[in-house]
C-alpha atoms as a printed R data frame, in Angstrom:
    type eleno elety resid chain resno       x      y       z
1   ATOM     1    CA   MET     A     1   0.250 -0.373   0.131
2   ATOM     2    CA   LEU     A     2   2.858  2.283   0.731
3   ATOM     3    CA   ASN     A     3   4.471  1.384  -1.362
4   ATOM     4    CA   ASN     A     4   1.492  2.128  -4.534
5   ATOM     5    CA   TYR     A     5   0.854  5.509  -1.899
6   ATOM     6    CA   ASN     A     6   4.182  6.788  -2.815
7   ATOM     7    CA   ARG     A     7   4.767  6.012  -6.603
8   ATOM     8    CA   VAL     A     8   0.947  8.817  -7.272
9   ATOM     9    CA   LEU     A     9   3.029 10.905  -4.728
10  ATOM    10    CA   ASP     A    10   6.206 10.880  -7.081
11  ATOM    11    CA   LEU     A    11   4.001 10.685 -10.253
12  ATOM    12    CA   LEU     A    12   1.302 14.052  -9.679
13  ATOM    13    CA   SER     A    13   4.216 16.031  -7.588
14  ATOM    14    CA   GLY     A    14   3.230 19.230  -9.639
15  ATOM    15    CA   PHE     A    15   0.417 17.900 -12.275
16  ATOM    16    CA   GLN     A    16  -1.975 21.113 -13.330
17  ATOM    17    CA   VAL     A    17  -4.953 20.025 -15.032
18  ATOM    18    CA   ARG     A    18  -8.064 22.746 -16.229
19  ATOM    19    CA   VAL     A    19 -11.739 22.351 -14.237
20  ATOM    20    CA   ASP     A    20 -14.046 23.402 -17.067
21  ATOM    21    CA   VAL     A    21 -16.852 25.395 -15.088
22  ATOM    22    CA   PRO     A    22 -18.800 27.865 -16.542
23  ATOM    23    CA   GLY     A    23 -17.792 31.661 -17.702
24  ATOM    24    CA   ALA     A    24 -14.460 30.646 -15.158
25  ATOM    25    CA   GLU     A    25 -11.203 29.906 -16.089
26  ATOM    26    CA   ALA     A    26  -9.950 26.462 -13.315
27  ATOM    27    CA   GLY     A    27  -7.825 24.268 -12.539
28  ATOM    28    CA   LEU     A    28  -6.465 21.899  -9.658
29  ATOM    29    CA   GLN     A    29  -2.527 21.719  -9.187
30  ATOM    30    CA   THR     A    30  -0.891 18.415  -7.023
31  ATOM    31    CA   LEU     A    31   1.945 18.868  -4.573
32  ATOM    32    CA   SER     A    32   3.381 16.357  -2.459
33  ATOM    33    CA   LYS     A    33   6.331 16.709   0.178
34  ATOM    34    CA   LYS     A    34   7.371 14.021   1.905
35  ATOM    35    CA   ASN     A    35   4.764 11.776   2.782
36  ATOM    36    CA   GLN     A    36   1.309 14.443   2.071
37  ATOM    37    CA   LEU     A    37  -0.013 14.857  -0.529
38  ATOM    38    CA   GLU     A    38  -1.490 18.393  -1.113
39  ATOM    39    CA   LEU     A    39  -4.656 19.020  -4.593
40  ATOM    40    CA   THR     A    40  -5.083 22.779  -4.476
41  ATOM    41    CA   PHE     A    41  -8.636 23.956  -6.889
42  ATOM    42    CA   ALA     A    42  -8.174 27.705  -7.540
43  ATOM    43    CA   VAL     A    43 -10.758 29.410  -9.767
44  ATOM    44    CA   ARG     A    44 -10.514 33.139 -10.844
45  ATOM    45    CA   LEU     A    45 -14.134 34.166 -10.511
46  ATOM    46    CA   ASP     A    46 -14.553 37.874 -10.874
47  ATOM    47    CA   ASP     A    47 -11.224 39.183 -11.199
48  ATOM    48    CA   GLN     A    48  -9.762 37.398  -8.298
49  ATOM    49    CA   VAL     A    49  -8.691 34.063  -7.534
50  ATOM    50    CA   HIS     A    50  -9.659 31.716  -5.239
51  ATOM    51    CA   GLN     A    51  -8.043 28.391  -3.798
52  ATOM    52    CA   ALA     A    52  -9.517 25.229  -2.152
53  ATOM    53    CA   LYS     A    53  -7.198 22.736  -0.609
54  ATOM    54    CA   LEU     A    54  -7.261 19.202   0.379
55  ATOM    55    CA   LEU     A    55  -4.595 17.977   2.108
56  ATOM    56    CA   VAL     A    56  -3.705 14.694   3.201
57  ATOM    57    CA   ALA     A    57  -0.844 12.737   4.493
58  ATOM    58    CA   SER     A    58   0.035  8.741   4.845
59  ATOM    59    CA   ALA     A    59  -0.351  7.318   8.103
60  ATOM    60    CA   VAL     A    60   0.761  4.703  10.306
61  ATOM    61    CA   GLY     A    61  -0.393  0.633   8.946
62  ATOM    62    CA   GLY     A    62  -0.838  2.069   5.575
63  ATOM    63    CA   GLU     A    63  -3.849  4.221   6.575
64  ATOM    64    CA   ILE     A    64  -5.152  7.442   4.836
65  ATOM    65    CA   LYS     A    65  -5.387 10.729   6.788
66  ATOM    66    CA   LEU     A    66  -7.005 13.629   5.580
67  ATOM    67    CA   LEU     A    67  -4.817 17.026   7.948
68  ATOM    68    CA   ASP     A    68  -6.962 19.155   6.742
69  ATOM    69    CA   LEU     A    69  -9.343 21.216   3.709
70  ATOM    70    CA   SER     A    70  -9.662 24.440   3.431
71  ATOM    71    CA   GLY     A    71 -10.749 27.188   0.961
72  ATOM    72    CA   THR     A    72 -14.921 26.701   1.297
73  ATOM    73    CA   GLN     A    73 -15.518 28.312   4.681
74  ATOM    74    CA   ALA     A    74 -18.626 30.637   4.509
75  ATOM    75    CA   LEU     A    75 -16.954 33.254   5.148
76  ATOM    76    CA   VAL     A    76 -13.115 34.924   3.744
77  ATOM    77    CA   ASP     A    77 -13.213 37.033   6.885
78  ATOM    78    CA   SER     A    78 -15.354 37.718   9.538
79  ATOM    79    CA   LYS     A    79 -17.665 39.713   6.840
80  ATOM    80    CA   THR     A    80 -16.881 38.436   3.696
81  ATOM    81    CA   PRO     A    81 -18.795 35.414   2.861
82  ATOM    82    CA   ASN     A    82 -16.325 33.108   0.329
83  ATOM    83    CA   PRO     A    83 -17.393 32.786  -3.568
84  ATOM    84    CA   LEU     A    84 -16.997 29.203  -3.086
85  ATOM    85    CA   SER     A    85 -19.063 27.990  -0.065
86  ATOM    86    CA   GLY     A    86 -21.635 25.663  -1.216
87  ATOM    87    CA   ARG     A    87 -20.787 26.218  -4.960
88  ATOM    88    CA   GLY     A    88 -19.084 21.771  -5.472
89  ATOM    89    CA   VAL     A    89 -15.685 22.932  -4.599
90  ATOM    90    CA   SER     A    90 -15.004 20.299  -1.419
91  ATOM    91    CA   THR     A    91 -16.760 17.755  -2.926
92  ATOM    92    CA   PHE     A    92 -15.271 18.135  -5.856
93  ATOM    93    CA   LEU     A    93 -11.768 17.753  -4.698
94  ATOM    94    CA   ILE     A    94 -13.164 14.897  -1.668
95  ATOM    95    CA   ASN     A    95 -14.773 12.792  -5.663
96  ATOM    96    CA   THR     A    96 -10.964 13.743  -7.396
97  ATOM    97    CA   LEU     A    97  -9.256 12.608  -3.932
98  ATOM    98    CA   LEU     A    98 -11.721  9.203  -3.578
99  ATOM    99    CA   GLN     A    99 -11.129  8.322  -7.422
100 ATOM   100    CA   THR     A   100  -7.442  8.678  -7.713
101 ATOM   101    CA   LEU     A   101  -6.451  6.653  -4.659
102 ATOM   102    CA   GLY     A   102  -9.712  4.071  -5.480
103 ATOM   103    CA   GLU     A   103  -7.277  2.707  -8.618
104 ATOM   104    CA   VAL     A   104  -3.440  2.482  -7.258
105 ATOM   105    CA   LEU     A   105  -4.952  1.247  -2.851
106 ATOM   106    CA   PRO     A   106  -5.963 -1.485  -2.036
107 ATOM   107    CA   ALA     A   107 -10.363 -1.282  -0.498
108 ATOM   108    CA   SER     A   108  -9.572 -1.758   2.893
109 ATOM   109    CA   THR     A   109  -7.500  1.121   2.648
110 ATOM   110    CA   ARG     A   110  -8.966  2.921   5.324
111 ATOM   111    CA   ILE     A   111  -9.702  7.726   5.261
112 ATOM   112    CA   PHE     A   112  -9.746  9.413   8.180
113 ATOM   113    CA   GLY     A   113 -10.377 13.220   9.671
114 ATOM   114    CA   ARG     A   114 -10.754 14.959  12.581
115 ATOM   115    CA   LEU     A   115 -13.748 16.847  12.086
116 ATOM   116    CA   GLU     A   116 -13.425 20.210  13.190
117 ATOM   117    CA   ALA     A   117 -15.647 23.355  14.679
118 ATOM   118    CA   PRO     A   118 -17.123 25.179  12.301
119 ATOM   119    CA   GLN     A   119 -15.837 28.770  11.204
120 ATOM   120    CA   ALA     A   120 -19.611 30.179  12.411
121 ATOM   121    CA   ALA     A   121 -21.271 27.781  13.448
122 ATOM   122    CA   ASP     A   122 -24.658 29.542  12.110
123 ATOM   123    CA   LEU     A   123 -23.251 29.374   8.323
124 ATOM   124    CA   GLU     A   124 -22.250 25.246   8.677
125 ATOM   125    CA   PRO     A   125 -24.114 23.541  11.340
126 ATOM   126    CA   LEU     A   126 -22.073 20.602  12.070
127 ATOM   127    CA   ALA     A   127 -24.873 18.596  10.976
128 ATOM   128    CA   ALA     A   128 -24.434 19.812   8.082
129 ATOM   129    CA   ARG     A   129 -20.210 18.963   8.014
130 ATOM   130    CA   ARG     A   130 -21.350 15.161   8.885
131 ATOM   131    CA   ASN     A   131 -24.010 15.136   6.511
132 ATOM   132    CA   PHE     A   132 -20.938 16.534   3.643
133 ATOM   133    CA   TRP     A   133 -18.964 14.066   5.035
134 ATOM   134    CA   ARG     A   134 -21.626 11.268   5.293
135 ATOM   135    CA   ARG     A   135 -22.949 11.716   1.945
136 ATOM   136    CA   PHE     A   136 -19.614  9.580   0.811
137 ATOM   137    CA   GLY     A   137 -20.188  6.730   2.777
138 ATOM   138    CA   PHE     A   138 -17.820  8.312   5.925
139 ATOM   139    CA   GLU     A   139 -18.226  7.506   9.477
140 ATOM   140    CA   ILE     A   140 -18.639 10.163  11.923
141 ATOM   141    CA   GLU     A   141 -17.375  8.831  15.077
142 ATOM   142    CA   ASN     A   142 -18.069 10.589  18.099
143 ATOM   143    CA   TRP     A   143 -14.902 10.923  20.718
144 ATOM   144    CA   GLY     A   144 -17.034 13.448  22.974
145 ATOM   145    CA   ARG     A   145 -16.091 17.566  23.523
146 ATOM   146    CA   GLY     A   146 -17.421 18.205  19.941
147 ATOM   147    CA   LYS     A   147 -14.368 15.859  18.339
148 ATOM   148    CA   GLU     A   148 -15.179 14.057  16.215
149 ATOM   149    CA   LEU     A   149 -13.772 11.640  13.716
150 ATOM   150    CA   VAL     A   150 -13.834 11.184  10.306
151 ATOM   151    CA   THR     A   151 -13.245  7.462   8.893
152 ATOM   152    CA   GLY     A   152 -14.156  4.647   6.240
153 ATOM   153    CA   GLN     A   153 -12.636  2.324   4.636
154 ATOM   154    CA   LEU     A   154 -11.628  3.103   0.617
155 ATOM   155    CA   GLY     A   155 -13.859  0.196  -0.989
156 ATOM   156    CA   GLU     A   156 -16.434  1.356   1.364
157 ATOM   157    CA   LEU     A   157 -17.040  5.260  -0.251
158 ATOM   158    CA   SER     A   158 -18.631  6.173  -2.889
159 ATOM   159    CA   LEU     A   159 -18.833  9.157  -5.047
160 ATOM   160    CA   TYR     A   160 -20.838 11.958  -4.624
161 ATOM   161    CA   PRO     A   161 -22.727 13.691  -8.221
162 ATOM   162    CA   GLU     A   162 -21.790 17.580  -7.653
163 ATOM   163    CA   SER     A   163 -22.418 20.761  -9.491
164 ATOM   164    CA   LEU     A   164 -18.962 22.732  -8.843
165 ATOM   165    CA   LEU     A   165 -20.055 26.155 -10.017
166 ATOM   166    CA   GLY     A   166 -22.705 25.827 -11.770
167 ATOM   167    CA   SER     A   167 -21.387 23.638 -13.883
168 ATOM   168    CA   HIS     A   168 -23.360 19.741 -14.707
169 ATOM   169    CA   PRO     A   169 -22.900 17.179 -11.626
170 ATOM   170    CA   GLN     A   170 -20.049 15.218 -11.526
171 ATOM   171    CA   LYS     A   171 -17.677 13.407 -10.051
172 ATOM   172    CA   GLY     A   172 -14.477 14.608  -9.466
173 ATOM   173    CA   MET     A   173 -10.983 13.403 -11.317
174 ATOM   174    CA   ASP     A   174  -8.809 10.592 -12.182
175 ATOM   175    CA   LEU     A   175  -5.513 12.918 -11.384
176 ATOM   176    CA   MET     A   176  -3.619  9.430 -11.829
177 ATOM   177    CA   HIS     A   177  -5.718  8.655 -14.809
178 ATOM   178    CA   LEU     A   178  -5.352 12.368 -16.705
179 ATOM   179    CA   HIS     A   179  -1.104 12.499 -15.478
180 ATOM   180    CA   LEU     A   180  -0.847  8.663 -17.253
181 ATOM   181    CA   ILE     A   181  -2.574  9.743 -20.355
182 ATOM   182    CA   GLY     A   182  -1.048 13.201 -20.497
183 ATOM   183    CA   THR     A   183   2.139 11.260 -20.421
184 ATOM   184    CA   ALA     A   184   1.049  8.875 -22.612
185 ATOM   185    CA   THR     A   185   0.290 11.775 -25.332
186 ATOM   186    CA   GLN     A   186   3.804 13.369 -24.923
187 ATOM   187    CA   LEU     A   187   4.548 10.467 -26.265
188 ATOM   188    CA   ASP     A   188   3.230  9.781 -28.963
């Protein structure tokens, strides 16, 4: 498992792909360092670039740890609504991760992470965050005192089609497949 994950890191480091969204320029970039894979979605809206990131790492025992999902919170700062919030960006990133890892890691691979408290509970109720993860098939384990663990086995998780910034519902991207196609095209 670890060898396959490390191979994904090697192959996808610095990989960039255009993402089709209506009326905007968007793309996805991958970075890897040590045992971490970072997926960064960027889009230009109203002459400003907005980014969302998903950071994962290999963990002890052949598990994948969700370290951070950021950039799609309800507010950019204390008063400014985030144009990426509620627009399918987080779903796109999780779908992309599941598709990419699902082809190279065993179905028994455990994916887990800690559910952080929302920035603004009135705009992002904790129940909505739980439901976000549950729609992929993750389970929420309560540790008490607001600490919750999101956990699931890769083979039991499913993609969730959702509109990305007004596009047709989609299930993310398989970055390994796109990388291999791109490499094959370059060789021709």
